[in-house]
JSON list of C-alpha atoms and ligand atoms in Angstrom, two decimals:
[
{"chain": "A", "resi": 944, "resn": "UNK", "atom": "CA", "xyz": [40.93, -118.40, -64.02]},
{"chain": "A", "resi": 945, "resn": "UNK", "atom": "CA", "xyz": [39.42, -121.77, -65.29]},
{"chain": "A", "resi": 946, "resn": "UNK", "atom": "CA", "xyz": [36.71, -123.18, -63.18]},
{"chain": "A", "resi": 947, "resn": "UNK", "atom": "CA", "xyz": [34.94, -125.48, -64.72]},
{"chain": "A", "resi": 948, "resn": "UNK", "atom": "CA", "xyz": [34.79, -127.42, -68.28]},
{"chain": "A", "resi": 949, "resn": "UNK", "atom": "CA", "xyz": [32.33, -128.54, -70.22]},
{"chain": "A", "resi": 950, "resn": "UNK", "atom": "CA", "xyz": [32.50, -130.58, -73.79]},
{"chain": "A", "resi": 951, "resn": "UNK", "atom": "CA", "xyz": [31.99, -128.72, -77.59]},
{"chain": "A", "resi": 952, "resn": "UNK", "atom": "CA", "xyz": [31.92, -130.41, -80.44]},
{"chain": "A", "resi": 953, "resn": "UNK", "atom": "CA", "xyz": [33.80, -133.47, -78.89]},
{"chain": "A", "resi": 954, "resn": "UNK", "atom": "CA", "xyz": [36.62, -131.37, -76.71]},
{"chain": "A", "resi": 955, "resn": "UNK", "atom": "CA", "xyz": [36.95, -130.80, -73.18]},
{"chain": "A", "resi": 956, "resn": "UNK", "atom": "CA", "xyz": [37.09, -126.38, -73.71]},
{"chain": "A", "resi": 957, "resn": "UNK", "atom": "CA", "xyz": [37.67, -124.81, -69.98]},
{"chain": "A", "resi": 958, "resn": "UNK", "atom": "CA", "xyz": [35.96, -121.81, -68.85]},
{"chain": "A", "resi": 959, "resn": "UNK", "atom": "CA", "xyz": [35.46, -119.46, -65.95]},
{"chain": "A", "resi": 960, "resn": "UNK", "atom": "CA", "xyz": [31.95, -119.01, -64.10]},
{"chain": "A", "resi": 961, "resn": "UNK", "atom": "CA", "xyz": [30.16, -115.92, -66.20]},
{"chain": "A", "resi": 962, "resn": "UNK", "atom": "CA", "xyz": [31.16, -116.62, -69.34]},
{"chain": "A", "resi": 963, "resn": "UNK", "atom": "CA", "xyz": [28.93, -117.64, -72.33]},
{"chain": "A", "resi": 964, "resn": "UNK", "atom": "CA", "xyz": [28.93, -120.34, -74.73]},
{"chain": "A", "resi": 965, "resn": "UNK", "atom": "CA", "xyz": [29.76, -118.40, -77.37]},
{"chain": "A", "resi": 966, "resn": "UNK", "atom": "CA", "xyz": [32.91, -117.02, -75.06]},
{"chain": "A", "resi": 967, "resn": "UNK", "atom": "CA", "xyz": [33.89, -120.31, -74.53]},
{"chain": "A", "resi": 968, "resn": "UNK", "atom": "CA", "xyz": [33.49, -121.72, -77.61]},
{"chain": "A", "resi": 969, "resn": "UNK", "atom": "CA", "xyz": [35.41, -118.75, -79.25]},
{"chain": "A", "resi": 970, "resn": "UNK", "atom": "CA", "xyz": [38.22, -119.19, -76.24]},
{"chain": "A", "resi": 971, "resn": "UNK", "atom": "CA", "xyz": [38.81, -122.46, -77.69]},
{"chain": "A", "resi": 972, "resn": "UNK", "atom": "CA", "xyz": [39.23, -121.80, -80.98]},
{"chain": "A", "resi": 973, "resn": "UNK", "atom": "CA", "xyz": [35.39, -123.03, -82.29]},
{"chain": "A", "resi": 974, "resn": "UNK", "atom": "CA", "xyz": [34.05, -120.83, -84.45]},
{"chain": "A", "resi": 975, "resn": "UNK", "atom": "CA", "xyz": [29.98, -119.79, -84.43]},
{"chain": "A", "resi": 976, "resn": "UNK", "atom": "CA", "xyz": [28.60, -116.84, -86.46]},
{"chain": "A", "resi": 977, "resn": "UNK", "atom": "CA", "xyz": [26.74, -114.18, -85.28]},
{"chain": "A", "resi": 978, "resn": "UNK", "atom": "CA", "xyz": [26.05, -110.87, -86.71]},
{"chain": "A", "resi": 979, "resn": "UNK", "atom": "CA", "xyz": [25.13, -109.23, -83.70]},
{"chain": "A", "resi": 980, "resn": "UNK", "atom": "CA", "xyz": [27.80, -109.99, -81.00]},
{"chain": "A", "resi": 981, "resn": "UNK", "atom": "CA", "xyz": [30.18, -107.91, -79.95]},
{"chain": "A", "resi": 982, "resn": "UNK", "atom": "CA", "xyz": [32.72, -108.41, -76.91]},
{"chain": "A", "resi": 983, "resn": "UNK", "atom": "CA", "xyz": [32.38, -104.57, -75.55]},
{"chain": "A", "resi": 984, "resn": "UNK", "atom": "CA", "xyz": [28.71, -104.66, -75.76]},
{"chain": "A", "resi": 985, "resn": "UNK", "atom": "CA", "xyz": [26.28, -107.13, -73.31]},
{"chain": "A", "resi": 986, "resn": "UNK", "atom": "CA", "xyz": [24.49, -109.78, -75.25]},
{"chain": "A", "resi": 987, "resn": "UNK", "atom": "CA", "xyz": [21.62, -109.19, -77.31]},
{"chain": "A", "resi": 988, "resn": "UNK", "atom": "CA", "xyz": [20.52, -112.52, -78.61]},
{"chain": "A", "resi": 989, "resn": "UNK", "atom": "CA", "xyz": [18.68, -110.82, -81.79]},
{"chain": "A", "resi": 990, "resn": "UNK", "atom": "CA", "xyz": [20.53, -112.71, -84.73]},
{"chain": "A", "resi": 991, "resn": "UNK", "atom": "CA", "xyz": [19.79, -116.17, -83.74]},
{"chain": "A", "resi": 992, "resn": "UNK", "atom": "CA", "xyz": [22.91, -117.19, -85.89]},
{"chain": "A", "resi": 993, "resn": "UNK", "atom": "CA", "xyz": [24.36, -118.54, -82.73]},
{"chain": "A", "resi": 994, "resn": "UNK", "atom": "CA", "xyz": [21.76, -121.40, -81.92]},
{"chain": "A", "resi": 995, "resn": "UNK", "atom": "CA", "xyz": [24.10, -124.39, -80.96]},
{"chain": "A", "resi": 996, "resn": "UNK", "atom": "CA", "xyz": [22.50, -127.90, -79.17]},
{"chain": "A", "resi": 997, "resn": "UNK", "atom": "CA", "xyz": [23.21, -127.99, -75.23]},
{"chain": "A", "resi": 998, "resn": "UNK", "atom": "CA", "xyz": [23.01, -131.76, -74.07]},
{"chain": "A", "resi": 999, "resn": "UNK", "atom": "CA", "xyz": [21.95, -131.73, -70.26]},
{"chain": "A", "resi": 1000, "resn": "UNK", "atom": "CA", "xyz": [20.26, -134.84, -68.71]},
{"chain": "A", "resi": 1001, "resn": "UNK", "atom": "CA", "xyz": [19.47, -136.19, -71.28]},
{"chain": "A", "resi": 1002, "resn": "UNK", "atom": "CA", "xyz": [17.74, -133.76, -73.78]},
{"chain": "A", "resi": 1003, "resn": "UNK", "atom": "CA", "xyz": [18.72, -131.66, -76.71]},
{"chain": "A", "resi": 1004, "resn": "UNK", "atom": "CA", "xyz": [17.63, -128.28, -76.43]},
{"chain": "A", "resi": 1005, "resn": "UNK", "atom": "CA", "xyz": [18.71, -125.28, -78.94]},
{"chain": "A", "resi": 1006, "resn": "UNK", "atom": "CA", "xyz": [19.86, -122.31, -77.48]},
{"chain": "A", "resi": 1007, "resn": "UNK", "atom": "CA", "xyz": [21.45, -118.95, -78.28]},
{"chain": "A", "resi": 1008, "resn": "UNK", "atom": "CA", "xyz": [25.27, -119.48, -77.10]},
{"chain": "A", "resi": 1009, "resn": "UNK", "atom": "CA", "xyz": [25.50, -115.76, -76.83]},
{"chain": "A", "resi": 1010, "resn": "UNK", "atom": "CA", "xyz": [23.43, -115.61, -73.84]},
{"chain": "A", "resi": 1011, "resn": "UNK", "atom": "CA", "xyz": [23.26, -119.28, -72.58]},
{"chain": "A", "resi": 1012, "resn": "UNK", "atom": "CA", "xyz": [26.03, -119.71, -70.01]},
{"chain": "A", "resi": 1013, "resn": "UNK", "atom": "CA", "xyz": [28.68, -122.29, -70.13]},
{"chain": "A", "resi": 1014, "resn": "UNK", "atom": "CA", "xyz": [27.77, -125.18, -67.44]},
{"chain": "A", "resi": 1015, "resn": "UNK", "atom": "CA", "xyz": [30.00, -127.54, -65.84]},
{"chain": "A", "resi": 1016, "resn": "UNK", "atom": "CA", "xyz": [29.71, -130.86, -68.02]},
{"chain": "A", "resi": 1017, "resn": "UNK", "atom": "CA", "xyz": [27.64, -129.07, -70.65]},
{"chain": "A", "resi": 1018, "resn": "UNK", "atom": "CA", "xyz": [27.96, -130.84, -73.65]},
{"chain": "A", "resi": 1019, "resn": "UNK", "atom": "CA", "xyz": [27.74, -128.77, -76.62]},
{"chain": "A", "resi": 1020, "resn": "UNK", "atom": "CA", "xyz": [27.21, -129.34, -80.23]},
{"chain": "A", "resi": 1021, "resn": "UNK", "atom": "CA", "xyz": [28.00, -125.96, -82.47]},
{"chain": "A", "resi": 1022, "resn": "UNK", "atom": "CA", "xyz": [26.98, -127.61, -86.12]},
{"chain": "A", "resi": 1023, "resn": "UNK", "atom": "CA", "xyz": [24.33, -130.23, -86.70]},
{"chain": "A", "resi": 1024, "resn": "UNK", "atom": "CA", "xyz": [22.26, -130.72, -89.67]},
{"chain": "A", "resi": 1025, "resn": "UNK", "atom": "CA", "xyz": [19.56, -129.06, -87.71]},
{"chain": "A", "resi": 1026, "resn": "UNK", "atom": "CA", "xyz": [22.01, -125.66, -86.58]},
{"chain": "A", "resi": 1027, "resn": "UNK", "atom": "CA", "xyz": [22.78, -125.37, -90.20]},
{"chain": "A", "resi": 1028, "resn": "UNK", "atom": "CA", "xyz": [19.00, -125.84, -91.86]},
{"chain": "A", "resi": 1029, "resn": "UNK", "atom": "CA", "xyz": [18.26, -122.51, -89.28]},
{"chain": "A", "resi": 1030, "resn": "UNK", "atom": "CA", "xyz": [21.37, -120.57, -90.02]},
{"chain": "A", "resi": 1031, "resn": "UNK", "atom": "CA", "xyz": [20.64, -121.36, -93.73]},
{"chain": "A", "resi": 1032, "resn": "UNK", "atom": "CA", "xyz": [17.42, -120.17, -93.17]},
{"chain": "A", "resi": 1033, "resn": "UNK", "atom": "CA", "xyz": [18.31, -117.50, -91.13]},
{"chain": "A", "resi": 1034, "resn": "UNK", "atom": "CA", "xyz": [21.17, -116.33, -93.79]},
{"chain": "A", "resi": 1035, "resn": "UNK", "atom": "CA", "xyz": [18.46, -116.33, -96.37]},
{"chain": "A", "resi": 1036, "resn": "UNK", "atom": "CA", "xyz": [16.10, -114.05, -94.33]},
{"chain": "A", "resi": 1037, "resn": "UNK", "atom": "CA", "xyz": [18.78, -111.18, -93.79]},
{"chain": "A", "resi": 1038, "resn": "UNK", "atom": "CA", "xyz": [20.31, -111.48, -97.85]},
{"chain": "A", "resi": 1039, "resn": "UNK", "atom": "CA", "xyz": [16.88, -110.17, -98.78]},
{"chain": "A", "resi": 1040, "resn": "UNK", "atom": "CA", "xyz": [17.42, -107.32, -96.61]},
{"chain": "A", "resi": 1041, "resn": "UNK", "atom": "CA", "xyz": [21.26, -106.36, -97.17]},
{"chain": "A", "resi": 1042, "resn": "UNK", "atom": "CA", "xyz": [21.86, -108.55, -100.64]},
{"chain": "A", "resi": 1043, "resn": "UNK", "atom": "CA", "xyz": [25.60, -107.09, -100.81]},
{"chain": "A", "resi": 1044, "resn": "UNK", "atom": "CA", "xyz": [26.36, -107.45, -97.48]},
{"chain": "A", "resi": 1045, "resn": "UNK", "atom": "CA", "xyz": [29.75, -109.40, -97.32]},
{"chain": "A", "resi": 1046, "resn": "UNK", "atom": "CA", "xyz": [29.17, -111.05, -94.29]},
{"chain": "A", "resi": 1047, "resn": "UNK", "atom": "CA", "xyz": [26.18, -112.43, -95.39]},
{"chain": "A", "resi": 1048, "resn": "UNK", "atom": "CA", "xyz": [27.66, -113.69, -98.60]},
{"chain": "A", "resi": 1049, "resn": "UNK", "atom": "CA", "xyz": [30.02, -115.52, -96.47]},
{"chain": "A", "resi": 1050, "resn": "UNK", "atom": "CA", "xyz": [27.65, -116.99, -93.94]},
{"chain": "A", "resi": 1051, "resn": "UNK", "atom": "CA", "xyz": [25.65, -118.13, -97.41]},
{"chain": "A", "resi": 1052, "resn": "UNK", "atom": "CA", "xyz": [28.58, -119.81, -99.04]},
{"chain": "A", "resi": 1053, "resn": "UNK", "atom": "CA", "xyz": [28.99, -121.22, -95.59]},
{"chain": "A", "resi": 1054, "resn": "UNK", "atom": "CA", "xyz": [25.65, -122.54, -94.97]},
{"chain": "A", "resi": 1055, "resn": "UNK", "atom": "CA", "xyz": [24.73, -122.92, -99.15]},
{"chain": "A", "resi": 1056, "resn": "UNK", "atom": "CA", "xyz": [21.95, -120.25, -98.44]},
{"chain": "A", "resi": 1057, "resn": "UNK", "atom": "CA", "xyz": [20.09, -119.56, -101.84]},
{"chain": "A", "resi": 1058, "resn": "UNK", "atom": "CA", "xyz": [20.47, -116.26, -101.83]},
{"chain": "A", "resi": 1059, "resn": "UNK", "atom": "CA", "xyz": [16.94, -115.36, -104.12]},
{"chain": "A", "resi": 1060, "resn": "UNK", "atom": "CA", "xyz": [14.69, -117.44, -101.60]},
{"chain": "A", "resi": 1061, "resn": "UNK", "atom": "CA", "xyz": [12.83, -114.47, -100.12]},
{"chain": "A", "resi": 1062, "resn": "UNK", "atom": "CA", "xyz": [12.13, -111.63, -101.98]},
{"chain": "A", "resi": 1063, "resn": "UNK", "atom": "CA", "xyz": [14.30, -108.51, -102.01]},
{"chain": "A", "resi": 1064, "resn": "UNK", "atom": "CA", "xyz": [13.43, -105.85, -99.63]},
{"chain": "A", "resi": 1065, "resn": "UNK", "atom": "CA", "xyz": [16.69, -104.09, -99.62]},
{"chain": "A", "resi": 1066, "resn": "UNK", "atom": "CA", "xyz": [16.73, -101.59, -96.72]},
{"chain": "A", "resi": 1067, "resn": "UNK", "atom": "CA", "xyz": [20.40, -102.18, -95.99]},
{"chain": "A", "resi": 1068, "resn": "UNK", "atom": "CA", "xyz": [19.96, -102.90, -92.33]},
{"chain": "A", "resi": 1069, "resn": "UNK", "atom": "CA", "xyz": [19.56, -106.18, -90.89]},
{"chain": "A", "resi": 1070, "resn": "UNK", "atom": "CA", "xyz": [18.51, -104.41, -87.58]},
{"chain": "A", "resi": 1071, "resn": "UNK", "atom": "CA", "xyz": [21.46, -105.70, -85.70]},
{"chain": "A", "resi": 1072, "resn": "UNK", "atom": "CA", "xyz": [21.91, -103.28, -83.02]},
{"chain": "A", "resi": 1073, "resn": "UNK", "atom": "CA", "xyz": [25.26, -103.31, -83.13]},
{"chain": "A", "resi": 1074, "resn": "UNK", "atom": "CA", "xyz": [25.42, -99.34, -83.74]},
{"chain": "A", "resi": 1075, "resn": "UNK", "atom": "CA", "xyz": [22.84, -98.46, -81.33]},
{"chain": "A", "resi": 1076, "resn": "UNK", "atom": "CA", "xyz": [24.37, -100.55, -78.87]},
{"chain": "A", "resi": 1077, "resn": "UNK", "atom": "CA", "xyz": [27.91, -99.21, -79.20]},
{"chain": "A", "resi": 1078, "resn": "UNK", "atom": "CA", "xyz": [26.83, -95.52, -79.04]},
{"chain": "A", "resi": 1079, "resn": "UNK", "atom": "CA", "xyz": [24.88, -96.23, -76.28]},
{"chain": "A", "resi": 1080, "resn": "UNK", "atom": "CA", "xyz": [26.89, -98.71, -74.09]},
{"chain": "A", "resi": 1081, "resn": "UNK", "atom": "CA", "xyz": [30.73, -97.82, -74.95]},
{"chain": "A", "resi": 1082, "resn": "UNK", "atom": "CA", "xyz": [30.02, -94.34, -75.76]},
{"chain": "A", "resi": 1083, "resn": "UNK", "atom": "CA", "xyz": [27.40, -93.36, -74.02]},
{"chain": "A", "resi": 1084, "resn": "UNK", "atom": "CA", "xyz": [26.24, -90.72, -76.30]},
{"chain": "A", "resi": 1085, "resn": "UNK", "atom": "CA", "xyz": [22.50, -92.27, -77.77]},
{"chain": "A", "resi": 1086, "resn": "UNK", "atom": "CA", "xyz": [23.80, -90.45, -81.29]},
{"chain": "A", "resi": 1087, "resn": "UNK", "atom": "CA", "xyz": [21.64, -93.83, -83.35]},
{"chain": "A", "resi": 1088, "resn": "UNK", "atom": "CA", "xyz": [18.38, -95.43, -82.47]},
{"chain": "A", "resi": 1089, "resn": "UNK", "atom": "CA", "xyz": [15.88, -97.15, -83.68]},
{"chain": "A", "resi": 1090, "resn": "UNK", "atom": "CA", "xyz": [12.66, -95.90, -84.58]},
{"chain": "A", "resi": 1091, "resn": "UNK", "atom": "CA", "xyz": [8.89, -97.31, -85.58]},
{"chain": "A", "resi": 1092, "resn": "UNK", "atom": "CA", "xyz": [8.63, -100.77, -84.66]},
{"chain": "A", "resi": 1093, "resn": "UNK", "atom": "CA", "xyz": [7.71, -103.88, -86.74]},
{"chain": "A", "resi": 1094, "resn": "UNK", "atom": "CA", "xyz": [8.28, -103.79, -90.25]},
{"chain": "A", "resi": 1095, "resn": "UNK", "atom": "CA", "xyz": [8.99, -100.30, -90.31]},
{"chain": "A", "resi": 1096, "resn": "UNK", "atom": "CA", "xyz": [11.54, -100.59, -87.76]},
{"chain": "A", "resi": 1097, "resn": "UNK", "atom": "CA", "xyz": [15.07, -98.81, -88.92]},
{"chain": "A", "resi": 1098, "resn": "UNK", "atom": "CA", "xyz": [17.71, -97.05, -87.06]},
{"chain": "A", "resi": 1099, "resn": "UNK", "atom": "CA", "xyz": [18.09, -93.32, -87.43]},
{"chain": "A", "resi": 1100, "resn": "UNK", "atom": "CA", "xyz": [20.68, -90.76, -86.13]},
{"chain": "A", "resi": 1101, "resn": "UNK", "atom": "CA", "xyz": [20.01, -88.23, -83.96]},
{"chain": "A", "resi": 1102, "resn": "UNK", "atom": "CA", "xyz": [20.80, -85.19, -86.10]},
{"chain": "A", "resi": 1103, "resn": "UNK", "atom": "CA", "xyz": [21.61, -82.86, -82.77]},
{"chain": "A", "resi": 1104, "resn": "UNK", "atom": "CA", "xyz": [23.42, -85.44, -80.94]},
{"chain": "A", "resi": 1105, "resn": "UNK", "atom": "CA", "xyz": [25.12, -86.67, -84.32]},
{"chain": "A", "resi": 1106, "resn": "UNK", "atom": "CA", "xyz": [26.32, -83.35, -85.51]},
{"chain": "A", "resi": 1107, "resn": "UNK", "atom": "CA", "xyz": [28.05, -82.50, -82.03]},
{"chain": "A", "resi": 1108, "resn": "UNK", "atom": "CA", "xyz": [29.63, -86.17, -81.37]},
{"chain": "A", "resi": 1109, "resn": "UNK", "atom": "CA", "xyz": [29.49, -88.44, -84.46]},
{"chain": "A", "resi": 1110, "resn": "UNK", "atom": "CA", "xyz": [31.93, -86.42, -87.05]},
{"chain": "A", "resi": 1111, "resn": "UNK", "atom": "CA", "xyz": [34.79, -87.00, -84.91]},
{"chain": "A", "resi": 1112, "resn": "UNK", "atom": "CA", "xyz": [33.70, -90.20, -83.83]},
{"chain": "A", "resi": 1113, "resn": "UNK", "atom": "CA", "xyz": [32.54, -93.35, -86.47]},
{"chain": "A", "resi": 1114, "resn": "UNK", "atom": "CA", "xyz": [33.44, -95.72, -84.36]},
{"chain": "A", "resi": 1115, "resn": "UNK", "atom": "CA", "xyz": [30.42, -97.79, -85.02]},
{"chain": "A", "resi": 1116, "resn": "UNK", "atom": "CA", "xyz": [31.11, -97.87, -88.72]},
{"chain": "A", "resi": 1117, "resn": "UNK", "atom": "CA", "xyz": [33.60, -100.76, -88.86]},
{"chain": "A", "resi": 1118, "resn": "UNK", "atom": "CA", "xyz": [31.03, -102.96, -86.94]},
{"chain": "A", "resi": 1119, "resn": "UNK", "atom": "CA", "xyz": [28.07, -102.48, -89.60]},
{"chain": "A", "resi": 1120, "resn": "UNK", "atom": "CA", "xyz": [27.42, -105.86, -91.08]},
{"chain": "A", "resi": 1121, "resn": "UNK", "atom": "CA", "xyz": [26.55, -103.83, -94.25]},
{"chain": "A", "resi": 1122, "resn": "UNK", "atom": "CA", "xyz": [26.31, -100.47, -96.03]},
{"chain": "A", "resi": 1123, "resn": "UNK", "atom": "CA", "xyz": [23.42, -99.36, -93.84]},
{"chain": "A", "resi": 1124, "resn": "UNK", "atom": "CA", "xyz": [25.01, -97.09, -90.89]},
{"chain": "A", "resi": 1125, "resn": "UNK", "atom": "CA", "xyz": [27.37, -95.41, -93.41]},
{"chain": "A", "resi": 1126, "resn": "UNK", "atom": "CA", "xyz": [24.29, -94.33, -95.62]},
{"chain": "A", "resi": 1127, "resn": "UNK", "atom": "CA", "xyz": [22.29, -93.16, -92.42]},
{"chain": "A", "resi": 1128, "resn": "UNK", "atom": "CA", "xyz": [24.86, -91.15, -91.88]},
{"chain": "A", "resi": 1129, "resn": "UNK", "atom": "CA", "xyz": [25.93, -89.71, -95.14]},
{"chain": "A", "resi": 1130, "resn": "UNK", "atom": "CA", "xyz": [21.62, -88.76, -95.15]},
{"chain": "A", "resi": 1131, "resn": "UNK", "atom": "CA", "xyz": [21.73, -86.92, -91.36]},
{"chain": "A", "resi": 1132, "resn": "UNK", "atom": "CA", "xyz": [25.21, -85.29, -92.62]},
{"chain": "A", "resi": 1133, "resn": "UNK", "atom": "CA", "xyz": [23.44, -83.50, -95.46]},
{"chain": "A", "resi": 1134, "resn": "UNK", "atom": "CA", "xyz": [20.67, -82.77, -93.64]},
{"chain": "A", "resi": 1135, "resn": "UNK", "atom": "CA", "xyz": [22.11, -81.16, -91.16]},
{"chain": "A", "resi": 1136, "resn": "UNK", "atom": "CA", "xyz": [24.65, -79.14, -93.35]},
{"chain": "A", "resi": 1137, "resn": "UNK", "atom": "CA", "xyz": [21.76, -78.11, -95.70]},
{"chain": "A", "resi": 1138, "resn": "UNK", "atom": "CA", "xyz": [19.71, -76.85, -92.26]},
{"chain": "A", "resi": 1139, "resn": "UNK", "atom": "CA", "xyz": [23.03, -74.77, -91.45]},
{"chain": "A", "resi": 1140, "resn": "UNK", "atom": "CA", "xyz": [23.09, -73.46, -94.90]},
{"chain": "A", "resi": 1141, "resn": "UNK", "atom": "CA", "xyz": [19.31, -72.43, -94.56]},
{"chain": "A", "resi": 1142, "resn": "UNK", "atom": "CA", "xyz": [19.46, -70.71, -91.57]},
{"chain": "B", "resi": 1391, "resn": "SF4", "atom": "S1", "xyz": [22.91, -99.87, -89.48]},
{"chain": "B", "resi": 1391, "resn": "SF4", "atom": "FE1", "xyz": [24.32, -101.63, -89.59]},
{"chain": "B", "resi": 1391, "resn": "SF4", "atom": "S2", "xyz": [25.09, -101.84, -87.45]},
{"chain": "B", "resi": 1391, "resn": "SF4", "atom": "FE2", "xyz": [23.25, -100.55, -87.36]},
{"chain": "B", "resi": 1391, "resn": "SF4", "atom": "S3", "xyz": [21.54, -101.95, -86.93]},
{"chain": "B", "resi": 1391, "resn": "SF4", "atom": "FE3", "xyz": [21.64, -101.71, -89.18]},
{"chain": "B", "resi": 1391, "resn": "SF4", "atom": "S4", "xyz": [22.94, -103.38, -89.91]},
{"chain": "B", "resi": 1391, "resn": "SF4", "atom": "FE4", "xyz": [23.28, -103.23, -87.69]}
]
């Protein structure tokens, strides 16, 4: 049901009370990246990649259209030159992390990141939840997590949970922006088959 609209990027887009930005946006056909959205899974806001410009009385203000919610005569602006200096930026941060990652490439070519700016720290994950959040909200099972926080912050499966649920399961591998969750889990499949052997 469509109860109110609201303006994007010069069209009148309907949408229904509870829905996001991004949900909107995407309802009508205008595109904004994220890496860290996913319609089964309640919004995280981590990527940033979403930041659009919400016009309300009279001031600009940049927000995350994943979790802002659409407003009756919002008016919305999904690319500026300011949006695409931060996804740019934002592009180049994660390329360092996951330099093969083929979203990424795309986002770059989209947003002419330079994809040497920061140097390489390739650990494969860009920490986008979207694992851990699957397993945990769709699935219910906790089999990934993160662990350590700050820098050292990575995700890790939980060998006991992951050996009784995951093998069957992979349903969080599609979603992996790169090659991360698949190596995680090639590493806690030999571990756990070399414990077996041992014991
Ligand atoms: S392993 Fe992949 S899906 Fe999981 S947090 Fe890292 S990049 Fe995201």
């Amino acid at each position: 049901m469509t109860d109110l609209s609201l303006r994007i990027d010069g069209r009148d887009v309907a949408a229904t009370q509870g829905m996001s930005l991004l949900e909107a946006a995407r309802g009508a056909g205008i595109s904004i990246p994220t890496v860290c959205h996913h319609e089964k899974l309640e919004p995280f806001g981590g990527c940033r990649l979403c930041m659009v410009e919400v016009e309300a009385a009279g001031r600009t203000t940049l927000v995350a259209a994943c979790t802002y919610p659409a407003g009756k005569g919002l008016v919305v602006k999904t690319r500026s030159e300011q949006i695409d200096r931060i996804r740019k930026l934002l592009t180049e941060q994660l390329l360092a992390y996951a330099p093969e990652s083929e979203v990424l490439q795309n986002l770059a070519r989209e947003y002419r990141a330079d994809k040497d700016r920061f140097p390489k720290e390739p650990s494969f994950c860009i920490l986008c939840g979207l694992c851990v959040r699957y397993c945990a909200e769709v699935k219910q099972r906790n089999a990934v997590g993160f662990i350590d926080r700050g820098p050292s912050r990575e995700i890790s499966f939980v060998p006991e949970i992951a050996a009784a649920e995951c093998w069957e399961c992979k349903e969080c591998f599609p979603l992996c922006p790169t090659s991360a969750l698949q190596a995680a889990f090639v590493l806690t499949r030999s571990r756990t088959s070399s414990e077996e052997v041992s014991k």
